[in-house]
XYZ file of C-alpha atoms in Angstrom:
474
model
C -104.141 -65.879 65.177
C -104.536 -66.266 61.640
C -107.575 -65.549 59.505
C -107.605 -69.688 58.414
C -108.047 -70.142 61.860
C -110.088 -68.207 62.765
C -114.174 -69.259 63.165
C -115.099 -66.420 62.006
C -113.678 -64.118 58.721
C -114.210 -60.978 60.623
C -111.685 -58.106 62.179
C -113.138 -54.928 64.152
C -111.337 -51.488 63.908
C -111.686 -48.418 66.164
C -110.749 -46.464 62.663
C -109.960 -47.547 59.092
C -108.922 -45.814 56.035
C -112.117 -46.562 53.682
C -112.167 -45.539 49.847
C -113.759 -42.309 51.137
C -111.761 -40.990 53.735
C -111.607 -42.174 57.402
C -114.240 -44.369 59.339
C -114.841 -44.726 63.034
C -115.419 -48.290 64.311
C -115.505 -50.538 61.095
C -116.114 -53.750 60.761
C -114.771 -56.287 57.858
C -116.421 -59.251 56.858
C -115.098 -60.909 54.066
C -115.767 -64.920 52.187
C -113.318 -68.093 52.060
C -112.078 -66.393 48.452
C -110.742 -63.365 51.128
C -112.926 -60.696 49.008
C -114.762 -58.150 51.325
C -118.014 -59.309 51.694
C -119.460 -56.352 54.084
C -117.911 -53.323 55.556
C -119.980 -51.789 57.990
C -118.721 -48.304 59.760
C -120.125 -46.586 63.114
C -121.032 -49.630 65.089
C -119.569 -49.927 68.706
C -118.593 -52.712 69.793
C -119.746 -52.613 73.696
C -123.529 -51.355 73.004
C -124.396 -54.677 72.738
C -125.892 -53.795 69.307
C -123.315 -54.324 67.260
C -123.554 -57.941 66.706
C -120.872 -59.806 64.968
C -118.305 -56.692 66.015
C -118.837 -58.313 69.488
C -117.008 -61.985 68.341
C -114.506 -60.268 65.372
C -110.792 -60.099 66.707
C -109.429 -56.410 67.362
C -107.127 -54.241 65.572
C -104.310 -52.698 67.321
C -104.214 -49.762 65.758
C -105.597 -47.923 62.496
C -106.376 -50.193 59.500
C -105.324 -48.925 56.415
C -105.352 -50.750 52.540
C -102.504 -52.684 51.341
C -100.366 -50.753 49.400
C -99.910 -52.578 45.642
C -96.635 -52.300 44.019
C -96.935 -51.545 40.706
C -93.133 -52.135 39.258
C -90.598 -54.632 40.358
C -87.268 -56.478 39.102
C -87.095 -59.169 41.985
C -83.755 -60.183 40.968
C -82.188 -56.549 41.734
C -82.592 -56.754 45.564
C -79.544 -58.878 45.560
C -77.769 -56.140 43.653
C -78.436 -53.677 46.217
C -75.588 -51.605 47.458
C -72.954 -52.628 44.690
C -73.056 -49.756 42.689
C -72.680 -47.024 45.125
C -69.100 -45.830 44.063
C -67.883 -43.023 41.992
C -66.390 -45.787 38.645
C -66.287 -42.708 35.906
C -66.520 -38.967 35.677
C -69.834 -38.856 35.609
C -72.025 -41.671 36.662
C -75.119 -42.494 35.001
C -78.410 -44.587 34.306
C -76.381 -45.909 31.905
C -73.216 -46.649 33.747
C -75.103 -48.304 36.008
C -77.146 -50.719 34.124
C -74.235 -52.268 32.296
C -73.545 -53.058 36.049
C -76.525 -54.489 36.332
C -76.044 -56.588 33.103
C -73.275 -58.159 34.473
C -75.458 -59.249 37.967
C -78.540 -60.119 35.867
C -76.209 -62.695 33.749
C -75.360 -64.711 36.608
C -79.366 -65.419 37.507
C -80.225 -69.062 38.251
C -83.798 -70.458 38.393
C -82.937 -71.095 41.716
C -81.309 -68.167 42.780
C -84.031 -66.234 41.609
C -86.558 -67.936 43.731
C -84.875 -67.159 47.130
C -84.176 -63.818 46.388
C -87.650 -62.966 45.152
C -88.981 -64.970 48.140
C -87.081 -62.549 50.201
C -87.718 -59.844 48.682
C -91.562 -60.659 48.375
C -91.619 -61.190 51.973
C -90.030 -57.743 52.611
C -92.784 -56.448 50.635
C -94.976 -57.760 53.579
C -93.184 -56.722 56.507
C -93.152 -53.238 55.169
C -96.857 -52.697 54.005
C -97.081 -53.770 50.139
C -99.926 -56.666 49.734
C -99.267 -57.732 45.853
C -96.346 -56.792 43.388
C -96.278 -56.207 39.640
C -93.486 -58.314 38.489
C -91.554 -56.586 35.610
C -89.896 -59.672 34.196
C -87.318 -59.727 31.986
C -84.394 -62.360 32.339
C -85.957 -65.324 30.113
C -83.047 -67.593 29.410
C -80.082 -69.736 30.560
C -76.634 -67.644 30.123
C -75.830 -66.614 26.385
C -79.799 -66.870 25.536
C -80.227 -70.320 25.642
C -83.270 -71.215 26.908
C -84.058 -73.348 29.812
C -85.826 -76.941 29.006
C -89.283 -75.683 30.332
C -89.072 -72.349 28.938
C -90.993 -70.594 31.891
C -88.213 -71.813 34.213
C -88.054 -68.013 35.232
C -91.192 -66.491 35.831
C -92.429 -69.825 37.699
C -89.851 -68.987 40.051
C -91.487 -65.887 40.482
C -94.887 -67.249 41.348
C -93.630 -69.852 43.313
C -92.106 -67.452 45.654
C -95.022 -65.127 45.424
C -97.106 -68.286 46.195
C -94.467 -69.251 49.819
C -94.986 -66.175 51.217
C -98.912 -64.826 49.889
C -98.107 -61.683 48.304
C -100.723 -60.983 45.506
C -98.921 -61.394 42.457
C -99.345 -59.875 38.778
C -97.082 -61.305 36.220
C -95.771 -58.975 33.476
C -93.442 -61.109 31.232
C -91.448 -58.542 29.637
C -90.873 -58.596 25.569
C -86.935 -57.417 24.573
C -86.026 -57.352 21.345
C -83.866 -54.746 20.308
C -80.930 -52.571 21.552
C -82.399 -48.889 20.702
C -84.167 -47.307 18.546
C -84.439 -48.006 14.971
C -84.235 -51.990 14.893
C -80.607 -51.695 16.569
C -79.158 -55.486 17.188
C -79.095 -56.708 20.801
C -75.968 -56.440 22.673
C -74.385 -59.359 23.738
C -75.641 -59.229 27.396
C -78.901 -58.622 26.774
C -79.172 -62.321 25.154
C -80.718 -63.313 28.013
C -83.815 -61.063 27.823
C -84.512 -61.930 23.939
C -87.843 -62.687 22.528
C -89.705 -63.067 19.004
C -93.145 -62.094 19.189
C -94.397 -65.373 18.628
C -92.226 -67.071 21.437
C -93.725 -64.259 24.015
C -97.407 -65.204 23.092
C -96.468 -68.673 23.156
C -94.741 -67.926 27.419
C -98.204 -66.569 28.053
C -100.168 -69.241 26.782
C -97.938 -71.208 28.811
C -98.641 -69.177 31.821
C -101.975 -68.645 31.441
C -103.574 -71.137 33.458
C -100.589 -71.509 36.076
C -101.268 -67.972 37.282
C -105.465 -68.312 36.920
C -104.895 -71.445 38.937
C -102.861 -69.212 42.068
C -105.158 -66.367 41.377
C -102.443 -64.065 39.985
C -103.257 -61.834 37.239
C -100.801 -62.209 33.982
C -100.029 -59.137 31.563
C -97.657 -58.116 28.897
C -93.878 -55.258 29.366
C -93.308 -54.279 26.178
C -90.037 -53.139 27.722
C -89.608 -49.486 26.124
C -89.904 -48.328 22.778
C -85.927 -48.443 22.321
C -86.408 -52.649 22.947
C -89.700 -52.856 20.792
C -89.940 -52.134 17.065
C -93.718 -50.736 16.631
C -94.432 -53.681 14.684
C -93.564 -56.355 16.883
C -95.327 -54.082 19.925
C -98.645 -54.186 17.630
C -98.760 -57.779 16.953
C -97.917 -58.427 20.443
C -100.795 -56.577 22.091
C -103.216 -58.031 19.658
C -102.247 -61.530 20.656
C -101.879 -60.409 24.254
C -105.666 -59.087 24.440
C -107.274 -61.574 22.001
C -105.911 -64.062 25.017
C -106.731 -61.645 27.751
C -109.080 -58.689 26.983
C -108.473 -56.828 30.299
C -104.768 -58.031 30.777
C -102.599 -54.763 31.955
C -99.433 -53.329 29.744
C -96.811 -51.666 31.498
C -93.679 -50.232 29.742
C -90.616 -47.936 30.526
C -91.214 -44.472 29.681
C -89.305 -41.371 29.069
C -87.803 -42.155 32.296
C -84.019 -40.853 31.299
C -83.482 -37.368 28.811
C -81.266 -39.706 26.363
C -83.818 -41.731 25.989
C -86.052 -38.895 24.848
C -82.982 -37.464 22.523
C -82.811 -41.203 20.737
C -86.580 -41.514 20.242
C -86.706 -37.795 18.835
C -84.124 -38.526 16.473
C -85.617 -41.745 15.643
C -89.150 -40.902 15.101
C -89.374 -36.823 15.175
C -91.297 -37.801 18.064
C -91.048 -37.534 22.229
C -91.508 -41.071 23.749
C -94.876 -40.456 24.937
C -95.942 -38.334 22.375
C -95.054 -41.248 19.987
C -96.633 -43.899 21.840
C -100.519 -41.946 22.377
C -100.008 -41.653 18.708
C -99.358 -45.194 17.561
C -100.370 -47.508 20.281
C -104.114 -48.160 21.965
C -103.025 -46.593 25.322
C -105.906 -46.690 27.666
C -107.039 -47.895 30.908
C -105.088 -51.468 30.639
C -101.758 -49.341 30.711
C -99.118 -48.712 32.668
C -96.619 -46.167 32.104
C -93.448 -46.652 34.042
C -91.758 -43.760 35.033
C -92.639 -41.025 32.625
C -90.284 -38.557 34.121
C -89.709 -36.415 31.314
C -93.052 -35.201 29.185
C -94.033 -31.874 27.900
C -96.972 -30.438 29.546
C -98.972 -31.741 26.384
C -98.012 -34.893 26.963
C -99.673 -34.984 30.648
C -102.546 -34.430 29.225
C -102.922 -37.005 26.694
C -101.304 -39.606 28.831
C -103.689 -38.149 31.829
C -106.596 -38.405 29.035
C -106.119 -42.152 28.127
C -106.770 -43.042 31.642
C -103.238 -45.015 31.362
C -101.757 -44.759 35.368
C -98.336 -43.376 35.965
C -95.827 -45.708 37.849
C -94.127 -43.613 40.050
C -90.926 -45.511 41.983
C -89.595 -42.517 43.492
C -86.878 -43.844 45.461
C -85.043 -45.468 42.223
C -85.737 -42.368 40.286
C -83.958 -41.149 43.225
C -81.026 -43.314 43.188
C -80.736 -43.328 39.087
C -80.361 -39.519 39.044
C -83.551 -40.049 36.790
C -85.139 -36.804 37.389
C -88.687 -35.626 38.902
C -91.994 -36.215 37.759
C -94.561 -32.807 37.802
C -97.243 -34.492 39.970
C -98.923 -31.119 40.472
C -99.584 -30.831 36.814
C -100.507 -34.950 36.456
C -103.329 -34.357 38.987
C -104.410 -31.191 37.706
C -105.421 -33.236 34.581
C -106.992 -35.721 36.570
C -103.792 -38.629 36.121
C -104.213 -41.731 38.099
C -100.620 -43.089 39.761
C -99.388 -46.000 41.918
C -95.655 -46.764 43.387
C -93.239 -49.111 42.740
C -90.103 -49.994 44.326
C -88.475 -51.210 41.263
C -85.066 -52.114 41.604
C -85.755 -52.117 45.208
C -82.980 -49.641 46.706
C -85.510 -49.286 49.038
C -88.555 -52.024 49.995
C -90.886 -49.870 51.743
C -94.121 -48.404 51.016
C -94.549 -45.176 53.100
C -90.935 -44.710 52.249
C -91.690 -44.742 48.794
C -94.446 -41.872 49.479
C -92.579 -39.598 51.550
C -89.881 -39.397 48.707
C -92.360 -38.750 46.273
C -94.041 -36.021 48.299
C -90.395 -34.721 49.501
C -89.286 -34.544 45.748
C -92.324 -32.392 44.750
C -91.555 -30.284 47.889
C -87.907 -29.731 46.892
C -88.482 -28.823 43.396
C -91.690 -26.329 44.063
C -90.133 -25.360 47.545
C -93.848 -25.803 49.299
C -95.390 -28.029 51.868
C -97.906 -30.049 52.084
C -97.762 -30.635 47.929
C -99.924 -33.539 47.585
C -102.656 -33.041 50.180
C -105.782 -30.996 49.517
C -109.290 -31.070 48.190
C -111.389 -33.554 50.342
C -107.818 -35.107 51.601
C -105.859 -32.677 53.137
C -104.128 -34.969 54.970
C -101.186 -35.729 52.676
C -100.421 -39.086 53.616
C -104.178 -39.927 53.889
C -104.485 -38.637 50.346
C -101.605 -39.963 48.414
C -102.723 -43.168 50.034
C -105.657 -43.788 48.339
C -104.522 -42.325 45.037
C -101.235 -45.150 44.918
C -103.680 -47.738 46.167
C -106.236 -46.417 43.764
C -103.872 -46.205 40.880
C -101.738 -49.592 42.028
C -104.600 -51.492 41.793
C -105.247 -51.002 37.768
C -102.556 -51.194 37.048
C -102.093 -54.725 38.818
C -105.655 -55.713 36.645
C -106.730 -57.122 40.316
C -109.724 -55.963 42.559
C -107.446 -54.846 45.147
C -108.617 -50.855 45.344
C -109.198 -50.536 48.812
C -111.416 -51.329 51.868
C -114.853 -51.893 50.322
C -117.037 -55.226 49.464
C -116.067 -56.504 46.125
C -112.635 -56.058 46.603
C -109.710 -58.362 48.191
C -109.451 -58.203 51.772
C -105.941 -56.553 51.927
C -105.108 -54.754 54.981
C -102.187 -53.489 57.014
C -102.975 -52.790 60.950
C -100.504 -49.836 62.128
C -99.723 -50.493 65.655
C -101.379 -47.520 67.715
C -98.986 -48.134 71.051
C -95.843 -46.945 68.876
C -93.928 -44.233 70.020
C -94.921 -42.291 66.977
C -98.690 -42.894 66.783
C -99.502 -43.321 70.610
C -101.982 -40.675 71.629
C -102.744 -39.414 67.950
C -105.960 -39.727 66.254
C -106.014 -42.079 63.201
C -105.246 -39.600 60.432
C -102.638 -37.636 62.277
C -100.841 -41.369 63.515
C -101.091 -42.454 59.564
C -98.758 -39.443 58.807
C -96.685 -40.249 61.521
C -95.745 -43.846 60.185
C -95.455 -41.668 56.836
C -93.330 -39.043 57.589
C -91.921 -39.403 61.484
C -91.705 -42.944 62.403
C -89.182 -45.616 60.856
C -92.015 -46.541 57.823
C -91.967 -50.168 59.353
C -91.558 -49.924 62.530
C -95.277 -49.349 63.377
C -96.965 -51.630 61.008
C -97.999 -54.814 63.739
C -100.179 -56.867 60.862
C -100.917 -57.644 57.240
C -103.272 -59.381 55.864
C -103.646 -60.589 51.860
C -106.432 -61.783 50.550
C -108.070 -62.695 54.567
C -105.299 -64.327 55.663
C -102.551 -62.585 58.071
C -99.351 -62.775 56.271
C -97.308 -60.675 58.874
C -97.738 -60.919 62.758
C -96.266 -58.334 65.266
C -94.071 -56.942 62.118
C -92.984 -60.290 61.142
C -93.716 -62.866 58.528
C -93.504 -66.419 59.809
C -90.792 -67.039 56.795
C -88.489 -64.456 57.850
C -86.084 -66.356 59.215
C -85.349 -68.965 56.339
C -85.979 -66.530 53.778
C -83.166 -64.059 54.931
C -81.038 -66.859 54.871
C -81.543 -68.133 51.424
C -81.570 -64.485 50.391
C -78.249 -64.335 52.250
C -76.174 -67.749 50.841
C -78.085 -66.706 47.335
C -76.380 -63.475 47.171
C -72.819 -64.546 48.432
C -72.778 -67.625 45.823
C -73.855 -65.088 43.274
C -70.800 -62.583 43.944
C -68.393 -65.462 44.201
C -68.960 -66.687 40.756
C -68.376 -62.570 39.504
């Protein structure tokens, strides 16, 4: 039964993962906007005391937040798979983006929407409530751009809008090749912007998004794509529109990357931007592999969150980020799934904990303090961190925010018999990471029934004949 038809906005749970920690017999109320209205804890439901716990339908199984995904290019989940062979001496990042190029310039409108309604819907089935859309193709093949110029992103939001994932919008502004002003390359023509025509897209997109309560943002895409004027001019226009709209860019997410900047500016990537941009709460910094230990602690110091999307890192050959020293300065961090090798949030946060445990050969790296439950604590740090940087009150299980939820399903083999915290790690680190999630909810309204979205079927076929068309026209 779904939470529009239900009588009453209500669901009851033996245990739920609150801001604080774990609760024992919780019950969420929340309004016809799906924000939490009331979250009580400790009632029981067969005292006859509890009241409305009484009439609310039952989890079945511990209730934990919806995960946010902080970084996504929907379009790359049809690219999936296609670069996984040896094609030089020594594969790269960059060997495999001008792969990507290739893929990204045969992108229709339409194409786009069924894979990212796919793709969104995967999202769903495996625990992420809302996405941060990194958005970059713009225009019609050779940079021409379409007759309604937001042909693109409102393919996006349409599909976010089919199958309810929350949805922040980050058109992203491309302008250069590398550092230093260098020309765009021929297939990037597709990702060009002035500064002028990007303010103009979000003026455009301003109201669409407000209307299907999305949030809307800026990508400057890196500071290689961005000359520091046109970044400057674009944030002012950008924040004169929307004071509290996020900014999420690429960071010092490959070491060439850093070279080129140092030899551009004298200056690491990070270094450079605390130094010449208003980094603060709004941002997002995407990646950040590769900083010096004083650049932790600036970026940790502007209250900017780190977007961590281990399992790309993983599959670029990016590198690791030093979590232990990002938390030791009090850093904030979500996850993404970016180009979506993997769509998956526990997935996503059993690489990251397995990378830190590789590289510091320890256990246990990110639990501790009042979490030591690792998977209970990185938890509500990515959902903490996620939900900043998606500019949308989607932090958690408590009133004032969105009514986001996934129910784990306590009858599977890997959480039956386990107490709540101890089956949460399970569907972390021992189960198939969607396999035990039975229900998600966005916004008060279940999205995902008995680990499947009522769209699956159509929308694996679109994705399907989408991706086939695509390769035939290679």
């Amino acid at each position: 039964m779904t939470a529009s038809s239900s009588i009453s906005r209500t669901l009851f749970a033996a245990d739920a993962l609150l801001p604080t920690g774990w609760a024992r017999n919780v019950l969420l109320s929340w309004n016809e906007s799906g924000q939490l209205t009331e979250v009580l804890t400790g009632l029981d439901p067969q005292s006859g005391e509890a009241g409305e716990a009484e009439e609310a339908a039952k989890a079945a199984g511990p209730l934990i937040p919806g995960m946010p995904n902080l970084h996504s290019h929907a379009f790359q989940r049809a690219f999936g798979g296609l670069t996984e062979f040896r094609g030089q001496a020594q594969d790269s990042f960059w060997s495999w983006r001008k792969l990507m190029y290739g893929f990204a310039n045969r992108m229709t409108p339409e194409a786009l929407e069924a894979i990212a309604t796919w793709l969104y819907l995967e999202m769903l089935e495996a625990g992420y409530t809302s996405v941060c859309e990194f958005h970059y193709v713009h225009h019609d093949v050779g940079g021409k751009p379409y007759a309604n110029d937001a042909s693109l992103s409102l393919a996006l939001l349409r599909a976010a809008q089919k199958t309810g994932i929350g949805m922040t919008l980050l058109p992203v502004l491309y302008q250069t090749s590398g550092f230093g002003g260098l020309p765009p390359r021929e297939d990037q023509a597709r990702f060009i912007r002035s500064t002028d025509n990007m303010l103009g897209l979000l003026q455009h997109l301003e109201p669409v998004t407000r209307a299907q309560q999305a949030a809307l943002g800026l990508a400057p895409h890196s500071l290689r794509a961005v000359p520091p004027d046109s970044l400057k001019t674009a944030l002012a226009g950008l924040h004169a529109m929307l004071p509290k709209a996020p900014v999420h860019i690429h960071i010092a997410e490959q070491t060439q990357e850093v070279d080129d900047c140092l030899a551009w500016s004298g200056q690491r990537p990070v270094q450079w931007l605390l130094d010449h941009a208003p980094v603060d709460a709004r941002w997002c910094l995407i990646h950040a592999t590769h900083m010096t230990p004083e650049e932790y602690a600036g970026a940790a110091r502007s209250a900017a969150v780190a977007g961590i999307c281990p399992t790309t890192e993983a599959n670029l050959g990016d590198g690791i980020f030093d979590m232990p020293t990002w938390l030791r300065h009090g850093g904030r961090w979500g996850i993404g799934s970016d180009s979506h090798a993997s769509v998956n949030a526990a997935e996503e946060l059993l690489m990251l904990e397995y990378s830190q445990r590789l590289n510091l050969r320890q256990r246990n790296v990110l639990g501790g303090g009042a979490q030591p439950q690792v998977a209970t604590s990185m938890t509500l740090q990515a959902v903490a961190g996620g939900a900043q940087a998606s500019g949308r009150a989607i932090a958690g299980l408590a009133v004032g925010q969105q009514a986001d939820f996934v129910v784990l399903d306590a009858r599977h083999v890997a959480l039956n018999g386990l107490p709540a915290d101890s089956g949460h790690a399970a569907h972390v680190f021992a189960s198939h990471r969607t396999s035990a999630i039975a229900d998600v909810w966005v916004r008060g309204q279940q999205r995902v029934q008995a680990g499947r979205h009522a769209l699956h079927e159509v929308a694996q076929q679109g994705f399907v004949q989408t991706r086939k068309a695509l390769l035939q026209n290679a």
